[in-house]
Coordinates of C-alpha atoms in Angstrom, one line a residue:
Chain A
M1 CA 4.8 -13.2 18.7
M2 CA 2.2 -10.7 19.3
I3 CA -0.6 -10.8 17.2
S4 CA -3.7 -11.0 18.4
L5 CA -5.9 -8.1 17.5
L6 CA -3.9 -7.0 14.8
A7 CA -4.6 -10.5 13.2
L8 CA -8.1 -10.2 14.1
L9 CA -8.8 -6.9 12.2
A10 CA -6.7 -8.2 9.3
A11 CA -8.8 -11.5 9.2
A12 CA -12.2 -9.7 9.2
Q13 CA -12.5 -10.6 5.5
A14 CA -11.4 -14.2 6.1
A15 CA -13.6 -16.9 5.0
P16 CA -16.1 -18.1 7.7
A17 CA -14.8 -19.8 10.3
T18 CA -14.8 -23.7 10.3
S19 CA -16.2 -23.9 13.9
P20 CA -19.6 -24.4 14.4
A21 CA -20.4 -21.0 15.6
P22 CA -23.4 -19.5 14.3
P23 CA -22.8 -17.3 11.2
L24 CA -22.1 -13.5 12.0
P25 CA -24.5 -10.8 10.0
S26 CA -21.2 -10.1 8.0
D27 CA -20.8 -13.7 6.6
P28 CA -22.1 -13.9 2.9
I29 CA -24.9 -16.5 2.2
P30 CA -24.5 -18.1 -0.9
G31 CA -26.3 -16.1 -3.2
D32 CA -24.0 -13.0 -2.2
W33 CA -21.2 -14.9 -4.3
R34 CA -21.9 -14.1 -8.2
P35 CA -20.3 -15.3 -11.3
I36 CA -17.8 -13.3 -13.0
P37 CA -18.2 -13.8 -16.7
D38 CA -15.2 -15.8 -18.3
D39 CA -14.7 -12.9 -20.8
E40 CA -14.2 -10.7 -17.9
L41 CA -11.2 -12.7 -16.5
L42 CA -7.9 -11.6 -17.8
V43 CA -5.5 -14.7 -16.8
M44 CA -2.0 -13.4 -16.9
T45 CA 0.8 -16.5 -16.3
L46 CA 4.3 -14.9 -15.3
A47 CA 7.5 -17.0 -15.1
G48 CA 7.8 -19.5 -12.9
K49 CA 3.8 -20.3 -13.1
R50 CA 2.9 -17.3 -11.4
T51 CA -0.7 -16.6 -12.0
V52 CA -2.1 -13.5 -11.9
V53 CA -5.9 -13.2 -12.5
I54 CA -7.8 -9.8 -13.1
R55 CA -11.4 -9.0 -13.2
L56 CA -11.9 -6.9 -16.1
A57 CA -14.4 -3.7 -15.4
P58 CA -16.8 -3.5 -18.7
G59 CA -18.9 -1.6 -17.1
T60 CA -17.2 1.5 -16.3
A61 CA -14.6 1.4 -19.0
P62 CA -15.7 -0.6 -22.1
E63 CA -13.2 0.7 -24.7
H64 CA -10.3 0.0 -22.8
V65 CA -11.7 -3.3 -21.7
A66 CA -12.5 -4.0 -25.6
N67 CA -9.0 -3.3 -26.4
V68 CA -7.7 -5.8 -23.6
R69 CA -9.7 -8.4 -25.1
R70 CA -8.4 -7.5 -28.5
L71 CA -4.8 -7.6 -27.1
A72 CA -5.3 -11.1 -25.1
R73 CA -6.7 -12.5 -28.6
A74 CA -3.9 -11.5 -30.5
K75 CA -1.5 -12.9 -27.5
W76 CA 0.3 -9.5 -27.5
W77 CA 1.4 -9.6 -24.2
D78 CA 3.0 -13.1 -24.6
G79 CA 6.6 -12.5 -24.6
E80 CA 6.5 -9.1 -22.9
S81 CA 7.2 -8.4 -19.2
V82 CA 6.6 -6.5 -16.1
Y83 CA 9.1 -4.0 -16.5
R84 CA 8.8 -1.5 -13.7
V85 CA 8.6 -2.1 -9.9
Q86 CA 8.5 1.4 -8.4
E87 CA 8.9 1.1 -4.3
G88 CA 5.9 2.3 -2.9
W89 CA 4.0 3.1 -6.1
V90 CA 3.1 0.7 -8.8
A91 CA 4.2 -2.3 -10.9
Q92 CA 3.6 -1.8 -14.5
W93 CA 3.5 -4.3 -17.5
G94 CA 3.5 -4.5 -21.0
D95 CA 6.0 -3.6 -23.8
P96 CA 9.2 -2.1 -22.1
N97 CA 10.3 -0.3 -25.3
D98 CA 10.2 3.4 -25.5
D99 CA 10.1 6.0 -28.4
E100 CA 13.2 8.1 -28.7
P101 CA 13.0 11.4 -30.9
G102 CA 14.2 11.2 -34.6
K103 CA 14.3 7.2 -34.4
P104 CA 12.1 5.1 -35.6
S105 CA 9.6 3.7 -32.9
K106 CA 10.9 0.4 -31.1
R107 CA 7.4 -0.1 -29.5
K108 CA 5.6 -3.4 -30.4
P109 CA 3.1 -2.4 -33.0
L110 CA -0.6 -2.9 -31.5
P111 CA -3.2 -5.1 -33.3
A112 CA -5.1 -3.0 -35.8
D113 CA -8.3 -2.9 -34.0
V114 CA -6.7 -1.6 -31.0
V115 CA -7.0 2.0 -30.8
K116 CA -6.3 4.4 -28.3
V117 CA -9.2 6.0 -26.1
P118 CA -9.7 8.9 -23.8
A119 CA -9.5 8.3 -19.9
A120 CA -13.1 6.7 -19.1
E121 CA -15.4 9.0 -16.8
Y122 CA -19.0 9.0 -16.1
D123 CA -21.3 11.3 -14.9
I124 CA -23.1 11.5 -11.7
A125 CA -26.1 9.9 -12.9
T126 CA -24.1 6.6 -12.6
F127 CA -23.0 7.0 -9.3
A128 CA -25.0 4.5 -7.4
P129 CA -23.1 2.5 -5.0
A130 CA -25.3 -0.2 -3.2
Q131 CA -23.0 0.8 0.2
R132 CA -22.6 4.3 0.5
L133 CA -19.6 5.4 3.0
T134 CA -20.8 7.6 5.3
R135 CA -17.4 9.9 5.5
A136 CA -15.9 11.8 2.8
D137 CA -12.4 11.3 1.9
A138 CA -9.5 13.8 0.7
Y139 CA -10.0 12.9 -2.9
S140 CA -14.1 13.0 -3.5
T141 CA -17.1 14.2 -1.8
A142 CA -18.8 10.8 -1.5
S143 CA -17.6 7.3 -2.2
G144 CA -18.7 3.7 -1.9
I145 CA -18.8 0.2 -3.5
T146 CA -21.4 -0.7 -6.4
A147 CA -23.6 -3.7 -6.3
D148 CA -21.0 -5.7 -8.3
G149 CA -18.2 -5.1 -6.3
W150 CA -16.5 -1.8 -7.7
P151 CA -14.8 1.1 -5.6
V152 CA -16.6 4.0 -7.0
A153 CA -16.1 8.2 -5.8
T154 CA -17.9 11.2 -6.9
D155 CA -17.3 14.9 -6.3
G156 CA -20.9 15.6 -6.9
T157 CA -20.6 16.3 -11.0
A158 CA -18.5 13.3 -12.3
S159 CA -18.0 9.8 -10.8
W160 CA -15.2 7.5 -11.1
V161 CA -13.8 4.0 -10.1
T162 CA -10.8 4.7 -7.6
H163 CA -7.0 3.6 -7.8
C164 CA -6.8 1.5 -4.5
Y165 CA -4.1 -1.4 -4.4
G166 CA -4.7 -3.9 -6.6
T167 CA -7.2 -1.9 -9.1
V168 CA -5.2 -2.2 -12.6
G169 CA -4.9 1.2 -14.5
V170 CA -4.1 1.8 -18.0
A171 CA -0.8 3.5 -18.4
R172 CA -0.5 6.1 -21.2
D173 CA 1.9 9.0 -22.3
N174 CA 1.4 12.7 -21.3
S175 CA -1.9 13.2 -23.1
P176 CA -5.1 11.8 -21.8
D177 CA -6.1 10.2 -24.9
T178 CA -2.9 7.7 -25.1
G179 CA -3.8 4.9 -23.2
S180 CA -4.7 1.9 -25.0
G181 CA -4.8 -1.0 -22.4
S182 CA -1.6 -2.6 -23.5
E183 CA 0.5 -1.1 -20.9
L184 CA -1.1 -1.5 -17.5
F185 CA -0.3 -1.0 -13.9
T186 CA -1.5 -1.9 -10.5
P187 CA -0.8 0.2 -7.2
I188 CA 1.4 -1.7 -4.9
G189 CA 1.7 0.5 -1.9
Q190 CA -0.9 3.3 -0.4
A191 CA -3.7 3.7 -2.9
A192 CA -3.1 5.8 -5.8
R193 CA -6.0 7.9 -5.5
R194 CA -4.1 11.0 -6.8
L195 CA -4.3 9.4 -10.4
D196 CA -8.4 9.0 -10.0
R197 CA -10.1 10.9 -13.2
N198 CA -6.7 11.1 -14.8
Y199 CA -6.3 7.5 -15.5
T200 CA -8.7 4.7 -16.3
I201 CA -9.3 1.8 -14.0
V202 CA -9.7 -1.3 -16.4
G203 CA -10.0 -3.9 -13.8
R204 CA -8.8 -5.3 -10.2
V205 CA -6.2 -8.2 -9.4
I206 CA -8.4 -10.9 -7.7
E207 CA -5.8 -13.6 -7.5
G208 CA -1.9 -13.5 -7.5
M209 CA -1.7 -10.0 -6.2
K210 CA 1.6 -11.4 -4.5
Y211 CA 3.2 -12.2 -7.4
L212 CA 3.1 -8.4 -8.4
S213 CA 3.4 -6.8 -4.7
A214 CA 6.6 -8.7 -3.8
L215 CA 8.5 -8.4 -7.0
R216 CA 12.1 -6.9 -6.3
R217 CA 11.8 -3.1 -6.3
S218 CA 13.9 -1.1 -8.9
D219 CA 16.3 1.4 -7.7
A220 CA 16.5 3.2 -11.5
P221 CA 14.5 6.4 -11.8
L222 CA 10.7 5.8 -11.8
G223 CA 11.2 2.3 -10.9
V224 CA 11.8 1.0 -14.8
Y225 CA 14.4 -1.8 -14.4
A226 CA 17.7 -1.0 -16.0
K227 CA 18.6 -4.5 -17.2
A228 CA 16.3 -6.5 -19.4
A229 CA 17.2 -9.4 -17.3
E230 CA 15.6 -8.1 -14.2
R231 CA 12.2 -7.8 -15.7
T232 CA 9.7 -10.6 -14.9
P233 CA 8.7 -12.1 -18.1
I234 CA 5.2 -12.9 -18.9
V235 CA 4.5 -16.2 -20.3
S236 CA 0.8 -15.6 -21.4
A237 CA -2.1 -13.3 -20.9
R238 CA -5.6 -14.8 -22.1
L239 CA -9.1 -14.1 -21.4
A240 CA -10.5 -17.1 -19.3
S241 CA -13.2 -17.4 -22.4
D242 CA -10.3 -18.2 -24.6
I243 CA -9.0 -20.9 -22.2
P244 CA -9.9 -24.6 -23.1
A245 CA -12.9 -25.5 -21.1
A246 CA -11.1 -28.2 -18.9
Q247 CA -8.2 -25.5 -17.8
R248 CA -10.5 -22.7 -17.4
P249 CA -10.7 -21.0 -14.1
H250 CA -13.8 -19.7 -12.8
F251 CA -14.3 -16.9 -10.3
E252 CA -17.3 -15.4 -8.3
Y253 CA -17.2 -12.0 -6.5
R254 CA -19.1 -11.0 -3.5
A255 CA -21.8 -8.7 -4.1
A256 CA -22.4 -5.4 -2.2
D257 CA -25.7 -5.1 -2.5
N258 CA -27.0 -6.8 0.6
P259 CA -27.3 -6.3 4.5
R260 CA -24.3 -8.9 5.0
F261 CA -22.1 -6.5 3.1
A262 CA -23.4 -3.4 5.1
A263 CA -23.0 -5.6 8.3
M264 CA -19.2 -5.9 7.3
I265 CA -18.6 -2.5 6.9
D266 CA -20.4 -1.6 10.2
M267 CA -18.4 -4.3 11.6
R268 CA -14.9 -2.2 10.3
L269 CA -16.8 0.9 11.8
H270 CA -17.3 -0.4 15.1
P271 CA -14.8 -3.1 15.7
K272 CA -15.2 -5.2 19.2
G273 CA -13.1 -3.9 21.8
L274 CA -11.5 -1.2 20.0
V275 CA -11.8 2.4 19.7
A276 CA -13.9 3.2 16.5
L277 CA -13.0 5.9 14.1
G278 CA -16.1 6.6 12.6
G279 CA -15.2 5.8 9.0
I280 CA -13.8 3.5 6.9
D281 CA -11.8 4.4 3.2
V282 CA -13.5 3.1 0.0
C283 CA -9.8 1.8 -0.6
D284 CA -10.2 -0.1 2.7
V285 CA -13.3 -1.9 2.0
P286 CA -12.7 -5.7 1.6
L287 CA -13.6 -6.8 -1.8
A288 CA -13.4 -10.4 -2.1
A289 CA -13.5 -12.8 -5.0
R290 CA -12.7 -16.3 -5.0
R291 CA -11.9 -19.2 -7.1
V292 CA -14.9 -21.6 -7.5
G293 CA -15.0 -25.2 -9.3
A294 CA -12.2 -27.5 -10.5
Q295 CA -9.2 -26.0 -11.6
Chain B
M1 CA 6.3 1.8 -21.9
M2 CA 3.8 4.4 -21.4
I3 CA 5.0 6.2 -18.5
S4 CA 5.1 10.0 -18.9
L5 CA 2.4 11.4 -16.5
L6 CA 2.5 8.7 -14.1
A7 CA 6.3 9.1 -13.6
L8 CA 5.6 12.8 -13.4
L9 CA 3.5 12.5 -10.7
A10 CA 5.7 9.8 -8.6
A11 CA 8.6 11.9 -9.4
A12 CA 7.1 15.0 -7.5
Q13 CA 8.9 14.1 -4.6
A14 CA 12.1 13.3 -5.9
A15 CA 15.5 15.2 -5.6
P16 CA 16.0 18.5 -7.7
A17 CA 16.4 18.2 -11.2
T18 CA 19.8 18.6 -12.2
S19 CA 19.3 20.9 -15.0
P20 CA 20.0 24.7 -14.5
A21 CA 16.1 25.3 -14.3
P22 CA 15.2 27.6 -11.8
P23 CA 14.1 26.4 -8.5
L24 CA 10.3 25.5 -7.9
P25 CA 8.2 27.1 -5.0
S26 CA 7.9 23.3 -3.7
D27 CA 11.7 22.6 -3.7
P28 CA 13.4 22.7 0.0
I29 CA 16.2 25.1 0.8
P30 CA 19.2 23.7 2.9
G31 CA 17.5 24.7 6.1
D32 CA 14.6 22.7 5.4
W33 CA 16.7 19.5 5.6
R34 CA 17.4 19.3 9.6
P35 CA 19.2 16.5 11.5
I36 CA 17.6 13.2 13.1
P37 CA 19.4 12.8 16.2
D38 CA 21.6 9.7 16.4
D39 CA 19.4 8.2 19.3
E40 CA 16.3 8.5 17.5
L41 CA 17.7 6.1 14.5
L42 CA 17.6 2.3 14.6
V43 CA 19.4 0.7 12.1
M44 CA 18.1 -3.0 11.6
T45 CA 20.4 -5.2 9.2
L46 CA 18.5 -7.8 7.6
A47 CA 20.2 -11.0 6.2
G48 CA 22.2 -10.4 3.0
K49 CA 23.2 -6.9 4.0
R50 CA 19.9 -5.3 3.5
T51 CA 19.6 -2.3 5.9
V52 CA 16.4 -0.7 7.1
V53 CA 16.3 2.6 8.8
I54 CA 13.5 3.6 11.1
R55 CA 13.3 7.2 12.6
L56 CA 12.0 6.8 16.0
A57 CA 9.4 8.9 17.4
P58 CA 9.9 10.0 21.0
G59 CA 8.0 12.9 20.9
T60 CA 4.5 11.3 20.6
A61 CA 5.5 7.5 22.1
P62 CA 8.1 8.1 24.5
E63 CA 7.5 5.2 26.7
H64 CA 7.9 2.9 23.7
V65 CA 10.6 4.6 22.2
A66 CA 12.5 4.2 25.5
N67 CA 11.7 0.4 25.5
V68 CA 12.8 0.2 21.8
R69 CA 16.0 1.8 22.9
R70 CA 16.7 -0.4 25.7
L71 CA 16.0 -3.3 23.3
A72 CA 18.4 -2.3 21.0
R73 CA 21.1 -1.8 23.6
A74 CA 20.4 -5.3 24.9
K75 CA 20.9 -6.7 21.5
W76 CA 17.5 -8.3 21.9
W77 CA 16.7 -8.4 17.9
D78 CA 19.8 -9.9 17.1
G79 CA 18.9 -13.5 15.7
E80 CA 15.5 -12.6 15.6
S81 CA 13.6 -12.4 12.1
V82 CA 10.8 -11.0 10.1
Y83 CA 8.5 -13.9 10.8
R84 CA 5.3 -12.4 9.3
V85 CA 4.5 -11.1 6.1
Q86 CA 0.8 -10.9 4.9
E87 CA -0.2 -10.0 1.4
G88 CA -1.8 -6.4 1.3
W89 CA -1.5 -5.8 5.2
V90 CA 1.9 -5.8 7.3
A91 CA 5.4 -7.3 7.7
Q92 CA 6.0 -8.0 11.4
W93 CA 9.3 -8.9 13.1
G94 CA 10.9 -9.8 16.6
D95 CA 10.5 -13.1 18.2
P96 CA 8.1 -15.5 16.6
N97 CA 7.5 -18.1 19.2
D98 CA 4.2 -17.8 20.9
D99 CA 2.5 -18.8 24.2
E100 CA 0.4 -21.9 24.5
P101 CA -1.9 -22.6 27.1
G102 CA -1.0 -24.7 30.0
K103 CA 2.9 -24.5 29.1
P104 CA 5.6 -22.7 29.9
S105 CA 6.5 -19.7 27.6
K106 CA 8.8 -19.9 24.7
R107 CA 9.1 -16.4 24.3
K108 CA 12.4 -14.8 24.4
P109 CA 12.6 -12.9 27.9
L110 CA 12.3 -9.2 27.4
P111 CA 15.3 -7.1 29.4
A112 CA 14.0 -6.4 32.9
D113 CA 13.9 -2.5 32.2
V114 CA 11.5 -3.0 29.3
V115 CA 7.9 -2.9 30.7
K116 CA 4.6 -3.3 28.7
V117 CA 3.1 0.2 28.2
P118 CA -0.5 1.3 27.1
A119 CA -1.0 2.2 23.3
A120 CA 0.3 5.9 23.4
E121 CA -2.6 8.9 22.8
Y122 CA -2.6 12.5 23.3
D123 CA -5.1 15.2 23.5
I124 CA -6.1 17.5 21.2
A125 CA -4.0 20.3 22.4
T126 CA -0.7 18.5 20.9
F127 CA -2.8 18.3 17.4
A128 CA -0.6 21.4 16.2
P129 CA 0.1 20.3 12.4
A130 CA 2.6 22.7 10.6
Q131 CA 0.4 21.6 7.5
R132 CA -3.0 21.2 8.3
L133 CA -5.0 19.2 5.1
T134 CA -8.1 21.0 3.8
R135 CA -10.4 18.0 3.4
A136 CA -11.2 15.6 6.3
D137 CA -10.8 11.6 5.8
A138 CA -12.6 8.8 6.5
Y139 CA -10.7 8.2 10.1
S140 CA -10.4 11.6 11.4
T141 CA -11.9 15.1 11.3
A142 CA -8.9 16.9 10.6
S143 CA -5.2 15.7 9.7
G144 CA -1.7 17.1 8.5
I145 CA 1.9 16.9 8.8
T146 CA 3.7 18.1 12.1
A147 CA 6.8 20.6 11.5
D148 CA 8.9 17.8 12.2
G149 CA 7.4 15.7 9.7
W150 CA 5.0 13.0 10.9
P151 CA 1.7 12.4 9.8
V152 CA -1.2 13.3 12.3
A153 CA -4.6 13.2 12.7
T154 CA -7.5 14.3 15.1
D155 CA -11.5 13.4 15.7
G156 CA -11.4 16.8 17.7
T157 CA -10.7 15.5 21.2
A158 CA -7.9 13.1 20.9
S159 CA -5.1 12.9 18.3
W160 CA -2.6 10.4 17.0
V161 CA 0.1 9.5 14.7
T162 CA -1.5 7.9 11.7
H163 CA -0.8 4.2 10.4
C164 CA 0.5 4.8 6.7
Y165 CA 2.5 2.6 4.7
G166 CA 6.1 2.6 6.2
T167 CA 5.3 3.8 9.6
V168 CA 6.2 1.3 12.5
G169 CA 3.6 0.3 14.9
V170 CA 3.7 -1.8 18.2
A171 CA 2.2 -5.0 18.0
R172 CA 0.6 -6.4 21.0
D173 CA -1.9 -9.2 22.2
N174 CA -5.6 -8.6 23.0
S175 CA -5.2 -5.8 25.7
P176 CA -4.2 -2.5 24.3
D177 CA -1.5 -2.2 27.3
T178 CA 0.4 -5.4 26.4
G179 CA 2.6 -3.9 23.8
S180 CA 6.6 -3.3 24.5
G181 CA 8.1 -2.4 21.4
S182 CA 9.9 -6.0 21.0
E183 CA 7.5 -7.1 18.4
L184 CA 7.0 -4.4 15.5
F185 CA 5.2 -4.0 12.0
T186 CA 4.9 -2.1 8.9
P187 CA 2.2 -1.6 6.6
I188 CA 3.1 -2.9 3.4
G189 CA 0.0 -2.0 1.3
Q190 CA -2.8 0.4 1.9
A191 CA -2.6 2.4 4.9
A192 CA -3.8 0.5 7.9
R193 CA -5.6 3.4 9.4
R194 CA -8.2 1.4 11.1
L195 CA -5.4 0.3 13.7
D196 CA -5.2 4.4 14.3
R197 CA -5.6 5.2 18.2
N198 CA -5.5 1.3 18.9
Y199 CA -1.7 0.9 18.2
T200 CA 1.2 3.0 18.7
I201 CA 3.2 4.4 16.0
V202 CA 6.8 4.1 17.6
G203 CA 8.4 5.1 13.9
R204 CA 8.6 5.3 10.3
V205 CA 11.0 3.5 7.7
I206 CA 13.0 6.1 6.1
E207 CA 15.3 3.8 4.1
G208 CA 15.3 0.1 3.1
M209 CA 11.5 0.0 3.0
K210 CA 11.9 -2.4 -0.1
Y211 CA 13.4 -4.9 1.9
L212 CA 10.3 -5.2 3.8
S213 CA 7.6 -4.6 1.5
A214 CA 9.2 -7.1 -1.4
L215 CA 9.7 -9.9 1.0
R216 CA 7.7 -13.3 -0.2
R217 CA 4.1 -13.3 1.4
S218 CA 3.3 -16.3 3.5
D219 CA 0.3 -18.1 2.2
A220 CA -0.2 -19.3 5.9
P221 CA -3.2 -18.0 8.1
L222 CA -2.4 -14.4 9.1
G223 CA 0.7 -14.3 6.9
V224 CA 2.9 -15.7 9.8
Y225 CA 5.5 -18.2 7.8
A226 CA 4.7 -21.6 8.5
K227 CA 8.3 -22.8 8.2
A228 CA 11.3 -21.4 10.3
A229 CA 13.2 -21.5 7.0
E230 CA 11.3 -18.8 5.3
R231 CA 11.8 -16.0 7.9
T232 CA 14.1 -13.6 7.2
P233 CA 16.8 -13.0 9.9
I234 CA 17.8 -10.1 11.7
V235 CA 21.3 -9.7 12.1
S236 CA 21.3 -6.8 14.2
A237 CA 19.4 -3.6 15.5
R238 CA 21.3 -0.7 17.0
L239 CA 20.4 3.0 17.7
A240 CA 22.9 4.8 15.3
S241 CA 23.9 6.4 18.4
D242 CA 25.7 3.1 19.5
I243 CA 27.3 2.7 16.3
P244 CA 30.8 3.5 16.3
A245 CA 31.6 6.9 15.0
A246 CA 33.1 6.0 11.8
Q247 CA 30.4 3.6 10.7
R248 CA 27.5 5.6 11.9
P249 CA 25.2 6.6 9.3
H250 CA 23.5 10.1 9.3
F251 CA 20.1 11.2 8.3
E252 CA 18.0 14.6 8.0
Y253 CA 14.4 14.9 7.4
R254 CA 12.5 17.5 5.5
A255 CA 10.9 20.2 7.6
A256 CA 7.2 20.7 7.1
D257 CA 7.1 24.2 8.6
N258 CA 8.0 26.2 5.8
P259 CA 6.1 27.6 2.5
R260 CA 8.4 25.2 0.5
F261 CA 6.6 22.3 2.0
A262 CA 3.2 24.3 1.7
A263 CA 3.7 24.8 -1.9
M264 CA 4.6 21.0 -2.6
I265 CA 1.3 20.1 -1.2
D266 CA -0.4 22.7 -3.4
M267 CA 1.2 21.0 -6.3
R268 CA -0.2 17.8 -5.5
L269 CA -3.6 19.4 -4.9
H270 CA -3.2 21.3 -8.5
P271 CA -1.1 19.1 -10.7
K272 CA -0.2 20.7 -13.9
G273 CA -2.2 19.0 -16.8
L274 CA -4.4 16.9 -15.0
V275 CA -7.9 16.9 -13.5
A276 CA -7.4 18.4 -9.7
L277 CA -9.2 16.3 -6.9
G278 CA -9.2 19.1 -4.3
G279 CA -7.2 17.2 -1.8
I280 CA -4.6 14.6 -0.6
D281 CA -4.8 12.1 2.0
V282 CA -2.3 12.4 5.0
C283 CA -0.7 9.2 4.2
D284 CA -0.4 10.4 0.5
V285 CA 1.9 13.4 1.6
P286 CA 5.6 12.9 1.0
L287 CA 7.7 12.8 3.9
A288 CA 11.5 13.0 2.8
A289 CA 14.4 11.9 4.4
R290 CA 17.8 11.6 3.6
R291 CA 21.2 10.0 4.4
V292 CA 23.9 12.6 4.6
G293 CA 27.6 12.6 4.9
A294 CA 30.2 9.8 4.7
Q295 CA 28.4 6.6 6.0

């Protein structure tokens, strides 16, 4: 096994060491961890007791998040599935049924209060990352991490949340205003940045991403499983706020509006003993969240 | 299911449609597909008849590829395993044994002609992509795709092959000159660009990536499986040139030095019916390879 440096780089996000070494400038202090409200957590349980926890993004996708909350309260996803796992692209879940021209729709009806809404976008005035990255990337002219831990980018006019590994996007049909939040996907390979501005990020997987990323790939066109038996059933999807207090999970995110977070980025830009590359991609900045308390 | 545009974007790399529609400017012509020499193909068979084919990169990592060829001819990997699968980071294979201070090494001895070599790097004179991308990224000042289909980047002084999803890197210990090619890894999530210039790309997975990317993640530190039973055994790893002609696979890559490839990039930059983002990341350019002929 040869692993040392590779490991060291990967471990940069890891919890503080248990050794008595003094804290690094990049180690978060207790106040850097801030609670995620219970109604901003979607707890999706897949068959086999595999729990995927999604932090919702009401600040940037309020209408889509409102839909997700309605769908969760209607228990709409219960009994649905992860029906699409395309190698190097996305895992997608919801209702696998599709419309066929000239036939009655087989799609599961949406709750009456769930309306399809246009892709979210916001203007440059809202582009205010707490950590602004120093180099542009191929898809934007500036990018960074907001105080509350979301990856954002701008082209100088509009700004948006970026499609990184593990962010949760709203699937839709051809027209940009056909997404409701009922069909969701997450990139399981290279960031899907070419979807930026065309699709809406409604959240981010903060626990259990491995239960989506390691699902068997489908060889069928577009990664949609050819047989129903291949799908991974969704047992339930609930807002944490709707889960009885005794079972309710609690999570915190690592805030970015502090010098520890800046030091972590700087450590990535100037890794000890390595050739420095001068920049870091917005999708490569570690965005930590952690489960706290009992449960 | 809502899928149309998401699918369309993902399918941009797919084979030409079977419909009688006229070819697109981005469709490769037969001459764009060029053979990969048999001794530049490493065929790794995992337990369960899962075949992973790696295209080697002798042009940019000649010493490491020479080692890989010696290791394959010595059947060094046979009976070894994929011993590390870390969520959002890499799958790694070779010999899982590690040295412990003060004890005799348990590592499998390397063939006598395999020598550890420094990380490969080459100077700016060799940075000559056939397709130069128009926007910088966070890790380099320019990037592009070489005529023979490798993703490359430069900082204006040095140049290198980039750590994209599916490229195969040479693992090593702390010192940059400790990599032999016996321990290999591939990014299974967001591109591992922060390893650029510090590790050597020795190849790229061109078939069977799903057999590495969908392996069960390890919860142990650094993603190294805690138990031997969790590892995925490597049945064999052979150069195609060492496989009997009747069973030998043949592959072609899509060359980038032609207007069809440029048109494909342009189609990504200006997707029909979508908001254009103005650029594409070097790790997001589709690099196609295909199996040809009987077996």
